[in-house]
PDB file of C-alpha atoms in Angstrom:
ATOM      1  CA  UNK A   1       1.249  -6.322  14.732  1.00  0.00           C
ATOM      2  CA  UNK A   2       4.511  -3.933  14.772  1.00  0.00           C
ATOM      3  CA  UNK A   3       5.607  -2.532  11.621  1.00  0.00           C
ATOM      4  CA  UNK A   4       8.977  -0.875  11.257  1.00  0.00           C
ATOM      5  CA  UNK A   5      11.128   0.378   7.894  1.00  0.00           C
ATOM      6  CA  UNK A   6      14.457  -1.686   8.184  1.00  0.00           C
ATOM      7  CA  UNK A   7      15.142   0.212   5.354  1.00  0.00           C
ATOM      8  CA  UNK A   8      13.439   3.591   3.960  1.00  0.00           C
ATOM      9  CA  UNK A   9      14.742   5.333   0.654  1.00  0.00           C
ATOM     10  CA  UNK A  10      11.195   6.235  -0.541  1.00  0.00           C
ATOM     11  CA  UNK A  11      11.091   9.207  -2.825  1.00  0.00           C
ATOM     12  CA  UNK A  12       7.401  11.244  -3.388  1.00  0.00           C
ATOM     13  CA  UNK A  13       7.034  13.042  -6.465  1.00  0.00           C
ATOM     14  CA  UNK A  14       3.620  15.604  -7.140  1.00  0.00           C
ATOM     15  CA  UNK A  15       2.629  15.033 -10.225  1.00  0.00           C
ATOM     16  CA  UNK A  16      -0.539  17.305 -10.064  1.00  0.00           C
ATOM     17  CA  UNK A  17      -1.942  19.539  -7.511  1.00  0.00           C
ATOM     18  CA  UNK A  18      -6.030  20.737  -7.087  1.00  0.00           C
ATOM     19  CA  UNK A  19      -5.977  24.504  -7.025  1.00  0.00           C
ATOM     20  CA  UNK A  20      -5.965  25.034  -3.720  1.00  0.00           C
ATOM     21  CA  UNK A  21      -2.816  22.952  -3.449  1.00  0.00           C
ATOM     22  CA  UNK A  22      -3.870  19.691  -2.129  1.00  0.00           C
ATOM     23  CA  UNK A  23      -1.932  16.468  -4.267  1.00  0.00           C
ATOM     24  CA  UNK A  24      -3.747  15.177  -6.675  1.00  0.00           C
ATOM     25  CA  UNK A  25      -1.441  12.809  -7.973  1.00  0.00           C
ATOM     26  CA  UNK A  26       1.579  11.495  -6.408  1.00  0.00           C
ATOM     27  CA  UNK A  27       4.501   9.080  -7.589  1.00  0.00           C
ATOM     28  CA  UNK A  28       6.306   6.626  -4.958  1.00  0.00           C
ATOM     29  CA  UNK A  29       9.366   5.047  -5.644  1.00  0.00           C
ATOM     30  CA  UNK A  30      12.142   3.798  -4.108  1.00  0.00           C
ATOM     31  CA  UNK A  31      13.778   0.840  -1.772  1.00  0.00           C
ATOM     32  CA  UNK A  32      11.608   0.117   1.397  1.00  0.00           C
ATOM     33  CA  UNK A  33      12.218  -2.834   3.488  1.00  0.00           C
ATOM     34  CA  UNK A  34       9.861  -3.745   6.893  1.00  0.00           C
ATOM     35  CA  UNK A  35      10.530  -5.668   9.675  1.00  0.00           C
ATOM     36  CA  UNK A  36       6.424  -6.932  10.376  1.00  0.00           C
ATOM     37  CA  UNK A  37       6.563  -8.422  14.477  1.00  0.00           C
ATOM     38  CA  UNK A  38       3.382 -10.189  16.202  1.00  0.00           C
ATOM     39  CA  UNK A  39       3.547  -8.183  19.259  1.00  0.00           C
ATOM     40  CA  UNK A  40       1.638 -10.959  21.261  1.00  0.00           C
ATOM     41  CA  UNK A  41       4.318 -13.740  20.639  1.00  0.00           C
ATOM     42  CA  UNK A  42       7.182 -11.918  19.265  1.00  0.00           C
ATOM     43  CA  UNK A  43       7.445 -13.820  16.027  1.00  0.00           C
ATOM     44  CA  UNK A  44       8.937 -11.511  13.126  1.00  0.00           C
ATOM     45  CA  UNK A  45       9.516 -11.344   9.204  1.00  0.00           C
ATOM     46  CA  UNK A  46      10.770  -9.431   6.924  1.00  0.00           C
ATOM     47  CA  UNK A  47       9.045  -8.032   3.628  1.00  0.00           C
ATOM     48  CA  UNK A  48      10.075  -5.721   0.540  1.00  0.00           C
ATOM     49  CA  UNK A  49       7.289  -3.073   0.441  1.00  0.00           C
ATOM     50  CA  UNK A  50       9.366  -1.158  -2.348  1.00  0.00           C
ATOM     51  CA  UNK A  51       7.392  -1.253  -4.995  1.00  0.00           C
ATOM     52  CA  UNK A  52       6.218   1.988  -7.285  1.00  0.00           C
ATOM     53  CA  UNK A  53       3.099   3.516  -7.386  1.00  0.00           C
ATOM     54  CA  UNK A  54       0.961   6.200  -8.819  1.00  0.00           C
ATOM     55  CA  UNK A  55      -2.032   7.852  -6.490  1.00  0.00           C
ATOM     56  CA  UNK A  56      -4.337   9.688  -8.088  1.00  0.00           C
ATOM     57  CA  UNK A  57      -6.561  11.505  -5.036  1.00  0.00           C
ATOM     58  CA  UNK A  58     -10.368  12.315  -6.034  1.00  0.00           C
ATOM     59  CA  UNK A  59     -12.241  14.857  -4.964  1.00  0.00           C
ATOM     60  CA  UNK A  60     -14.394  13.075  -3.319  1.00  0.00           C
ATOM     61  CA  UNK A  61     -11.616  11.634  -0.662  1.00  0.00           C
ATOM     62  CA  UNK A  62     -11.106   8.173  -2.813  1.00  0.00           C
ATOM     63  CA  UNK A  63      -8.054   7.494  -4.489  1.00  0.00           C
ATOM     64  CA  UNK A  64      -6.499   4.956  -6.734  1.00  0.00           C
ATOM     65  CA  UNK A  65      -3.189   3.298  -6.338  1.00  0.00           C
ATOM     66  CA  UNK A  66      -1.628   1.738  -9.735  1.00  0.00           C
ATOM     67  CA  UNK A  67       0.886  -0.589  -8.487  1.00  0.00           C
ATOM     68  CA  UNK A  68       3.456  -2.160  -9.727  1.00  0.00           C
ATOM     69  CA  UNK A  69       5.899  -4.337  -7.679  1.00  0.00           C
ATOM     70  CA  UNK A  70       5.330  -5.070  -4.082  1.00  0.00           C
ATOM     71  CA  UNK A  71       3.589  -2.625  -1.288  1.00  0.00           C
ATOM     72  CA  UNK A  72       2.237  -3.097   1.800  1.00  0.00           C
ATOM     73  CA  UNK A  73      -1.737  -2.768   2.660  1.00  0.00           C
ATOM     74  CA  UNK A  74      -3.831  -3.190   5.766  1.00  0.00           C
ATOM     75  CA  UNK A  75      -7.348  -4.773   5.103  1.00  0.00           C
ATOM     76  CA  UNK A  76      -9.828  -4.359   7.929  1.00  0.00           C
ATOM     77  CA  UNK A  77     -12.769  -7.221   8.032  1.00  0.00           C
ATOM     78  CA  UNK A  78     -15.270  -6.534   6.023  1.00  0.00           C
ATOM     79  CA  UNK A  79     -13.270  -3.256   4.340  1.00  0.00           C
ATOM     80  CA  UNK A  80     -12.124  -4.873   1.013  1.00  0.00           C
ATOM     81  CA  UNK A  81     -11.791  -7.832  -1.581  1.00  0.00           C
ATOM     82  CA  UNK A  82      -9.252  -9.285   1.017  1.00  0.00           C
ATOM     83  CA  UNK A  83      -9.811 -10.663   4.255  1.00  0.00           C
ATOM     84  CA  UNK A  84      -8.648  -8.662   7.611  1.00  0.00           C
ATOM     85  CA  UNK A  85      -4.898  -8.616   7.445  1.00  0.00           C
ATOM     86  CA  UNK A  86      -1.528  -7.376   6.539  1.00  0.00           C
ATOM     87  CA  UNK A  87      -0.805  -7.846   3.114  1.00  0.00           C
ATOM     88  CA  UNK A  88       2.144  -7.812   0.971  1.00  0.00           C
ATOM     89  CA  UNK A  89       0.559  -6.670  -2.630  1.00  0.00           C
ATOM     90  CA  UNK A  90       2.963  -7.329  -5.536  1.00  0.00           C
ATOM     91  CA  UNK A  91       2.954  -7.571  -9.370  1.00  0.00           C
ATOM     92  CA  UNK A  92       0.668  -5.194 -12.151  1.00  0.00           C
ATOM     93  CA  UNK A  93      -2.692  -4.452 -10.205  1.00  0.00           C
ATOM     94  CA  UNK A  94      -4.314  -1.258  -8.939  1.00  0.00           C
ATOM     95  CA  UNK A  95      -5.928  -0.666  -5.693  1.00  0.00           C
ATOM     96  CA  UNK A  96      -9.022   1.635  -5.325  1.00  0.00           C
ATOM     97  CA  UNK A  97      -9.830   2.991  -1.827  1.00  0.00           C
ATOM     98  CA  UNK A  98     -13.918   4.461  -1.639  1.00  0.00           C
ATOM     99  CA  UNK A  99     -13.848   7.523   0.560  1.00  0.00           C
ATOM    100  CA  UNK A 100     -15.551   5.193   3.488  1.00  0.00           C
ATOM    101  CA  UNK A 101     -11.950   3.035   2.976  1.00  0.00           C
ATOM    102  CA  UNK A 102     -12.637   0.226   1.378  1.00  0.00           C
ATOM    103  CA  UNK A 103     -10.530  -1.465  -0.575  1.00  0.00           C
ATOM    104  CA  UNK A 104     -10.936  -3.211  -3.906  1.00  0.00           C
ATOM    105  CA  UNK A 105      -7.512  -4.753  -5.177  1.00  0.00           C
ATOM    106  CA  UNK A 106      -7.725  -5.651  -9.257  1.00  0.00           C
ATOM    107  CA  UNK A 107      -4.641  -7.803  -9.639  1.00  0.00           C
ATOM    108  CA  UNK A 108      -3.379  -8.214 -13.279  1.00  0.00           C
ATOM    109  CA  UNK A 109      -0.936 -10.339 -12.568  1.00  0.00           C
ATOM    110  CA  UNK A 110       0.610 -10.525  -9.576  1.00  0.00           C
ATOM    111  CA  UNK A 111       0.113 -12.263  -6.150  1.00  0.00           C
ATOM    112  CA  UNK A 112      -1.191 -11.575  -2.221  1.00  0.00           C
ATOM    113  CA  UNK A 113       1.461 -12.147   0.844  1.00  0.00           C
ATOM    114  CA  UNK A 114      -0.598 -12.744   3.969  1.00  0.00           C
ATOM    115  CA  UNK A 115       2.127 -11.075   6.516  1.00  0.00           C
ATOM    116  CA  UNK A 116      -0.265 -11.879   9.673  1.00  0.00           C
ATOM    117  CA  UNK A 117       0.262 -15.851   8.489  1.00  0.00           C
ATOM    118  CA  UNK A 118       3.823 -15.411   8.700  1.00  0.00           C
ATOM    119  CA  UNK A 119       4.448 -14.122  12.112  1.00  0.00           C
ATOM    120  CA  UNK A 120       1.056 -16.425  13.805  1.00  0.00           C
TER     121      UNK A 120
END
């Protein structure tokens, strides 16, 4: 899998900083469209990863993502709630990343886009 910003007007915002100046919470907004291409057979789609989120980074190298509107995650087997795959997260949910990288997405309401289905 290829992934490349069609478009890419993402803006970052720190919201908080640990004293010794690392983020400890950001804010991401803004458009961001992807052009997602199966490299193997050249098959391609196109998703809207421009969704806006909040990241709170703990000390202890986790962090939690509230979401809402769609964003783009990778899920490696056995490293989350989702199956291995390209994803396409989008309504009211957060996702929490453990320092070891796993992934636990708590949808409110929302839904899952499986990008690797589109391009097979």
């Amino acid at each position: 899998m290829h992934t490349q910003p069609v478009v890419d007007e993402v803006r970052k915002l720190v919201l908080d900083t640990y004293p010794d100046g690392r983020p400890k919470r950001e804010l991401y907004a803004g458009d961001l469209i992807l052009e997602i291409t199966n490299t193997q057979t050249g098959a391609s789609t196109r998703a809207d990863a421009g969704g806006t989120t909040m990241i709170d980074y703990h000390a202890d190298g986790s962090m939690t993502w509230y979401a809402v509107g769609p964003v783009m995650a990778g899920f490696r087997a056995g490293g989350g709630t989702l199956p291995r795959g390209l994803y396409i997260l989008d309504g009211v949910y957060t996702l929490d990343i453990a320092a070891d990288g796993y992934k636990t997405v708590d949808m409110i309401q929302g839904s899952t886009r499986d990008l690797c289905a589109d391009v097979a």
